[in-house]
Amino acid sequence: MAEERRQKQCSVTLPTESMKAIAESIGVGQLQEESCTALSEEVSYRIKEIAQDALKFMHHGKRRKLTTSDIDNALKLKNVEPLYGFQSQEFIPFRFASGGGRELHFYEEKEVDLSDIINTPLPRVPLDVSLKAHWLSIDGTQPSIPENPPPVPKEQQKVESTEPLKVVKPGQEEDGSIQAKGQGAAQSDGKGKDKGLIRLKPRSTHELSVEQQLYYKEITEACVGSCEAKRAEALQSIATDPGLYQMLPRFSTFISEGVRVNVVQNNLALLIYLMRMVKALMDNPTLYLEKYLHELIPAVVTCIVSKQLCLRPDVDNHWALRDFAARLMAQSCKTFSTTTNNIQSRITKTFTKSWLDDKTQWTTRYGCIAGLAELGPDVIKTLILPRLTVEGARIKAVMEGPVISNIDKIGADHVQSLLLKHCASVIAKLRPQPDVVDQYRTDYGYLGPMLCSHVMKARTQAALQAQQVNRTTLTITQPRPTLTVSQSGLSGSTGPRTPSIIKVPSSLALMSQRPGTPSQPSPPATKYIVMATSSGAASTQQVITLSSSQSASPVTTSVHSATSALQPLVKLDSGGSTGLTASRPLQKYIVVSLPPSASSSLEPKSTVIPTPIPSASLDGGLKLERSDSPGVRTQSPH
Amino acid sequence: MRCHDFPKLELPVFSSAHAHFICKMAAVQGGLVDAVEEKTIKSEPVADATANNSANDARAPSSSPGSGVSPGVNKPAAGAAEDQQTLLAVLQFLRKNNLSESVEILRREAGLPEDSLDQKGGDSTGTGLGGPEADGRTDAGSLLSRVTVSSSAPSKAVAEDQPDVNVVLSAYSQQGDPALYEVYYSGLKKFIETVLDCHRAELSQVFYPLFVHMYLELVYNNHENKAKAFFEKFSGDQECYYQDDLRVLCSLTKKEHMRGNETLLDFRTSKFVLRISRDSYQLLKRHLQERQNNQIWNIIQEHLYIDIFDGMPRSKGQIDAMSGSLAGEAKREANKAKVYYGLLKEPEIELPLDDEDEEAENEEGKPKKKKPKKDNMGSKSKKQDPNAPSQTRIPLPELKDSDKLDKIMNMKEATKRIRLGPDNLPSICFYSFLNAYQGLTAVDLTDDSSLIAGGFADSTVRVWSVTPKKLRKVKSAADLNMIDKESDDVLERIMDEKTASESKILYGHSGPVYGISFSPDRNYLLSSSEDGTIRLWSLQTFTCLVGYKGHNYPVWDTQFSPHGYYFVSGGHDRVARLWATDHYQPLRMFSGHLADITCTRFHPNSNYVVTGSSDRTIRLWDVLNGNCVRIFTGHKGPIHALAFSPNGKFLASGATDGRVLLWDIGHGLMVGELKGHTDTIYSLRFSRDSEILASGSMDNTVRLWDATKAFDLETDDFTAATGHIHLQDNSQELLLGSYMTKSTPVIHLHFTRRNLLLAAGGYNP
């Protein structure tokens, strides 16, 4: 193979057509074929020469990337004037064009409106160089601090969990690296049999040092404790600390047990905290969770579809928890689904099955739909859209029929808005333009008219945003159509798909429980309200295959429901509230719960912890959130 | 541009020097002198035709192996390296400048040996500034009386001289039938494949140089397609470590390309050196003569230097360990010269009494330790290390009071030093440069680890204080006048409190800063840059004091001598220069490398300088007379890191191939190979007592190696005599630790006086 490559090296020259094109571009008309060949050989040779010199500069610059300045310096060596002012920021802006049987690469020189440049706010000044010291090793051992790389790189964790046999090679045991042997018991069982000889897996010991035990205790207590600031800090630590690998099994057990108990207790607050822990674990770039999914997924799914999650289902906003958990689920499907574990298809199947069941409660129904919808437009298209008519009829029965129970009505209401929110953007893309109400009615039944208006709204919103993107992001090379909406350039601080939660800090009476025992029944969780809004849905979901062999039933919905007819009293906070304590780590939980004008809410990204707002003013918040969400939806990358 | 007014005064330098070399060579190879004469005459017209003589003289260093004042020292170590081309070049040059008389003299003298030369004029040819005696010499006192510039490998000098291109290339004009080249080559290949196993490895060495020369011959004679076919057919057979050169070669397909291609010129002008045992050589010779394979024989005769030795043929492993450089292995003679690798006697410093009392109060038993230590020093001085150079071999600056204080500090710290070993690894403190945006290009720390400096791609040099003590400037002249000069704390008073800050930025360069070095007394900082200058900065005023111009191309590295005052620099022009801070012209120019000089280091005794190059060789130069006293080959990539062991006996080198090689300077032998890094090694450092070698690399790791064990080997007489090394592959045993950084290449390492390891690099998120 090496030989082949070398041969290629030898013969690589620029095509003669390039010479012609370049000659034409500078006004030389007919160039002889021979001169083209001669030129192309010469030019190729010189280019190679310059590239070699540039490489030298790269080496001395102690870099792995060749930069344009290296080329400039190489040109200077050859006494050639460098290309001044050619500084490419991101990509080499060559464009491709073909036509008339010719193919061309050229680079686009756009006309730039100077006033645009003048009027755009200046970019932030890059930070100055600074020096920071840390211990790389203390007496020969490397401390696991954020400055050092994680003791077990994520790739290795991944290899361990996906291909457990590959890691432990014979003879490697003597290395004494505990991590290398750290095999998840769950995964290793099946594959051991494939080999003829019986090979016992080395037991994985996750020993914790005293410091780690202390840390674990502190973190878990803070996560479910009453102090919000502490919790934020703890979650931040979970999300960033590189040394958590050893504690992972404990965390996952903590979460799964915690959910099990608190679902029974209907302790909404704690469930929320636990889900936030899951989120933080998933956010940690150094952890690979796949080995612990068997504990985490049931817990998450429980929070999505459980019949009852709180003591007063009519009052408390358990819907937000379901949304949040659904997003977590979607995220883990995206990250961990493989052909062997079939997570996504198993999950889809589970959701669909209970959704299709007529006897399913509205709460569970909501969870199923949310879970499916979060999996992406493809899932919505194949699984949800066909059932819109049926679901519409069911909702109609509740809404317009005799009042059976308030709970049902609320549930139906939520399901309706959920469907509208998720389906509108998908339909907007699927259906051709003229949105006729009657057609929608025939296609989608009861929900048709509402869908129609949502779709129209989504379309205008998308158009509006596309314009805004064009106007505010001044890219000199060219605007990328796939820009996510970031008018202020600041809003997307936590990546494209962040389930975000806003929570209202508790009143004092609330969190009297001792941390560390997530099983404790909570006092009336009236004031704990979670609201989440959606950011863009990912467009890159695979099409679901429903052919998985066994349907997993990881859901533990062994919860009794206590339907009490109380007055709905939704407490919510509205978006752009003032940030109080602008402590950094909290930015994670920024929310895009939008006041009417969508654009304005993106700017106050400084929103850190929204202040609690007197309950009287809150009713509107929920509505807003609903009505705006289709707009937000459309921002998803196309 | 510069050396047109070539002073006649200098002529004897050339003539005698070359006569000397040629004489040497005649002894070695015999009958070459005639050839030289012949060649000279033949090539003159060609040379005259090329008018671009001086266009490149900026890169053309002296070709005169000038010699120092002490004839005893001046053993002609480099005598072995000779080539008629050198003489040719000189003659041409003279002719071009209409110095016909000189030509005559040179011609006449060419045959005459003449050993004792006491001229000092090589300088002028080197710097090309014409008669530097006038300005450079007179004021320089004793030091400069020794100043000569010289190059130990005269063969190289010509390589730089563009006027010789045509001469050089014309050697290719002898034509064979282009179609037969492949036949010849594959014939030889077949022969070598069928030869006895023990000879095969040795004879296989011939393949690569032959391949290159045959290819070039084809290209030169415009058989482009034939050349291409030839390349494609046989390039796969070459050793993988020649790949970089092959890449250059394959891009070269036209005769026009050959002019100006440096790699190629190197190939042509320097003879590729092979070491082959006598038996194998005879075998080859017989084969070629039987087949009447003149084409190949000619190439071997003209372009190869075969260093024949008696004894067992070497094994493949032995050959691979030593090969890989651009021009083959080093000749054995090249490493025969005596090297004074011992350390200089430490100056005796009386510890101030009160200081000692103080310590007696602080820690008991301390003074006791101190006393014997001092005695040791004294006894050492009586019994001078036989391998150490004499104290005055190189004039060194006088110790100042502050230096003495520093030495005392150093000794105190040394008593608190941690003894390292396999069971007692050093702690590593890592300094990350944040927000450097991949622009960090060089780092240095002062010996006492109080200051750290970084060179950046944006042409700036930044200095940080890593102790609580802030950096302050000296007050302005007007303010200085105001202070009371008699007061005790005058040194404190001259500092301007208002300027105190943790870091200072030095602006002045106009290109990326590639090399940086603190002076031992922490008063100065040197930086070398892409703009071809080396700048000396004051760390008192934080301003630039001097810009040393001489390199016209990027200067890749520079370093202060451990005793201060001198510094060495090397760069793209392939010449290393030795400077003194108070001279704006170099004192010595070391030329001989065939490609960029990528790093330069001073020997702990300041008598030697080592340079690493992209021609994949390491050369050790004698500061006194400018001779090259060691050539180390074995790396398979450009060398980017060098480190002397503190006792001066050993050298470690790291290259882009990710290997660290260890060398015994006294014997001129490779003594170890440390494999483990996966990318370029940018920094190497021995612990203060030479127990541990630390290496830092582009692969984001710091690795610690057991240096004691690595150097603990017996070299028998045979090995010492033949230079055949037998390396066992024990890298894994020697590796004591490997520490991964978080995407931060390690570009500098430093052991504090107490053996804490400091590492530095720029964080690349």
mmCIF file of C-alpha atoms in Angstrom, chain A residues 2-3 5-7 9-11 38 41-42 45-46 48-49 52-53 55-65 67 70 73 76-78 126-142 146-150 242, chain B residues 224 228 231-232 235-236 243 246-248 250-252 254 257 261 425-435 437-438 440-441 452 456 462 464 512 514 530 553-554 556 572 596 598 640 656 679 682 698-699 702 739-742 747 756:
data_model
loop_
_atom_site.group_PDB
_atom_site.id
_atom_site.type_symbol
_atom_site.label_atom_id
_atom_site.label_comp_id
_atom_site.label_asym_id
_atom_site.label_seq_id
_atom_site.Cartn_x
_atom_site.Cartn_y
_atom_site.Cartn_z
ATOM 1 C CA ALA A 2 2.803 2.301 0.866
ATOM 2 C CA GLU A 3 4.195 1.678 -2.525
ATOM 3 C CA ARG A 5 0.929 5.829 -2.289
ATOM 4 C CA ARG A 6 4.417 6.669 -3.217
ATOM 5 C CA GLN A 7 3.735 6.098 -6.837
ATOM 6 C CA GLN A 9 3.042 11.026 -5.028
ATOM 7 C CA CYS A 10 5.312 10.795 -7.939
ATOM 8 C CA SER A 11 2.765 11.415 -10.588
ATOM 9 C CA ALA A 38 4.946 22.463 -19.200
ATOM 10 C CA GLU A 41 4.529 20.446 -14.272
ATOM 11 C CA GLU A 42 6.510 23.452 -13.295
ATOM 12 C CA TYR A 45 6.895 21.241 -8.661
ATOM 13 C CA ARG A 46 7.058 24.715 -7.200
ATOM 14 C CA LYS A 48 5.451 20.997 -3.696
ATOM 15 C CA GLU A 49 8.635 22.817 -2.924
ATOM 16 C CA GLN A 52 7.862 21.321 1.963
ATOM 17 C CA ASP A 53 9.308 24.542 3.235
ATOM 18 C CA LEU A 55 6.161 22.149 6.679
ATOM 19 C CA LYS A 56 9.449 23.205 8.184
ATOM 20 C CA PHE A 57 7.833 26.286 9.625
ATOM 21 C CA MET A 58 5.036 24.225 11.005
ATOM 22 C CA HIS A 59 7.487 21.958 12.787
ATOM 23 C CA HIS A 60 9.340 24.848 14.287
ATOM 24 C CA GLY A 61 6.105 26.512 15.229
ATOM 25 C CA LYS A 62 5.428 23.356 17.244
ATOM 26 C CA ARG A 63 2.120 22.815 15.623
ATOM 27 C CA ARG A 64 0.364 19.981 13.874
ATOM 28 C CA LYS A 65 -1.645 22.208 11.623
ATOM 29 C CA THR A 67 -1.313 27.530 8.605
ATOM 30 C CA ASP A 70 3.615 28.989 7.213
ATOM 31 C CA ASN A 73 7.009 32.332 5.433
ATOM 32 C CA LYS A 76 9.497 34.614 1.887
ATOM 33 C CA LEU A 77 12.312 32.081 2.031
ATOM 34 C CA LYS A 78 12.121 31.790 -1.707
ATOM 35 C CA PRO A 126 -9.518 37.550 22.327
ATOM 36 C CA LEU A 127 -8.132 36.809 25.723
ATOM 37 C CA ASP A 128 -4.522 37.556 26.339
ATOM 38 C CA VAL A 129 -1.990 34.848 26.793
ATOM 39 C CA SER A 130 -1.704 33.742 30.354
ATOM 40 C CA LEU A 131 0.249 31.232 32.289
ATOM 41 C CA LYS A 132 -1.232 28.621 34.549
ATOM 42 C CA ALA A 133 0.556 26.011 36.575
ATOM 43 C CA HIS A 134 -0.737 22.678 37.747
ATOM 44 C CA TRP A 135 0.638 19.372 38.928
ATOM 45 C CA LEU A 136 1.094 16.937 36.129
ATOM 46 C CA SER A 137 2.490 14.393 38.502
ATOM 47 C CA ILE A 138 3.165 14.201 42.188
ATOM 48 C CA ASP A 139 5.874 11.780 43.165
ATOM 49 C CA GLY A 140 5.264 9.820 40.045
ATOM 50 C CA THR A 141 1.480 9.591 40.104
ATOM 51 C CA GLN A 142 -0.822 11.793 38.155
ATOM 52 C CA PRO A 146 -9.530 18.896 35.588
ATOM 53 C CA GLU A 147 -6.221 20.148 34.242
ATOM 54 C CA ASN A 148 -5.067 16.637 33.563
ATOM 55 C CA PRO A 149 -6.658 14.330 31.055
ATOM 56 C CA PRO A 150 -9.071 11.766 32.470
ATOM 57 C CA PRO A 242 -12.616 14.203 34.589
ATOM 58 C CA GLU B 224 12.042 12.172 -18.080
ATOM 59 C CA LYS B 228 9.783 8.268 -13.837
ATOM 60 C CA PHE B 231 11.559 5.765 -9.819
ATOM 61 C CA GLU B 232 8.282 3.968 -9.764
ATOM 62 C CA SER B 235 11.435 3.517 -5.035
ATOM 63 C CA GLY B 236 9.417 0.966 -3.127
ATOM 64 C CA GLN B 243 10.899 8.517 2.461
ATOM 65 C CA LEU B 246 12.321 10.349 -1.864
ATOM 66 C CA ARG B 247 9.361 12.651 -1.763
ATOM 67 C CA VAL B 248 11.593 15.555 -2.663
ATOM 68 C CA CYS B 250 10.012 12.381 -6.957
ATOM 69 C CA SER B 251 8.779 15.888 -7.366
ATOM 70 C CA LEU B 252 11.893 16.615 -9.312
ATOM 71 C CA LYS B 254 13.074 18.181 -14.954
ATOM 72 C CA HIS B 257 14.370 21.760 -11.296
ATOM 73 C CA ASN B 261 17.125 22.373 -5.259
ATOM 74 C CA LEU B 425 10.250 9.858 40.569
ATOM 75 C CA PRO B 426 10.174 13.606 40.361
ATOM 76 C CA SER B 427 7.011 15.605 40.695
ATOM 77 C CA ILE B 428 6.115 17.491 37.578
ATOM 78 C CA CYS B 429 4.682 20.952 37.579
ATOM 79 C CA PHE B 430 3.204 21.931 34.263
ATOM 80 C CA TYR B 431 3.000 25.504 33.036
ATOM 81 C CA SER B 432 0.265 25.813 30.446
ATOM 82 C CA PHE B 433 0.173 28.828 28.205
ATOM 83 C CA LEU B 434 -3.492 29.558 27.812
ATOM 84 C CA ASN B 435 -5.041 31.470 24.948
ATOM 85 C CA TYR B 437 -3.937 30.124 19.900
ATOM 86 C CA GLN B 438 -1.290 27.703 18.734
ATOM 87 C CA LEU B 440 3.617 29.417 21.300
ATOM 88 C CA THR B 441 6.868 28.566 19.578
ATOM 89 C CA ILE B 452 9.782 31.878 32.328
ATOM 90 C CA PHE B 456 5.292 33.546 20.059
ATOM 91 C CA ARG B 462 6.826 37.505 26.888
ATOM 92 C CA TRP B 464 6.673 35.988 33.340
ATOM 93 C CA PRO B 512 7.762 34.258 14.724
ATOM 94 C CA TYR B 514 11.665 30.290 17.316
ATOM 95 C CA GLU B 530 12.094 34.087 11.472
ATOM 96 C CA TYR B 553 17.218 33.326 6.911
ATOM 97 C CA PRO B 554 15.113 32.185 9.813
ATOM 98 C CA TRP B 556 15.684 28.294 14.423
ATOM 99 C CA HIS B 572 17.925 27.799 7.814
ATOM 100 C CA ASP B 596 18.745 23.510 8.280
ATOM 101 C CA THR B 598 17.241 23.002 13.922
ATOM 102 C CA HIS B 640 14.485 18.938 17.395
ATOM 103 C CA THR B 656 10.626 13.937 14.606
ATOM 104 C CA ASP B 679 5.481 12.283 17.691
ATOM 105 C CA TYR B 682 10.696 18.933 21.346
ATOM 106 C CA MET B 698 4.206 16.752 20.473
ATOM 107 C CA ASP B 699 2.224 13.659 21.435
ATOM 108 C CA VAL B 702 6.159 13.779 29.329
ATOM 109 C CA TYR B 739 2.329 11.464 31.833
ATOM 110 C CA MET B 740 -0.307 12.646 29.465
ATOM 111 C CA THR B 741 -1.196 16.309 29.336
ATOM 112 C CA LYS B 742 -4.541 17.625 28.266
ATOM 113 C CA ILE B 747 7.863 21.987 24.341
ATOM 114 C CA LEU B 756 11.455 19.228 40.608
#
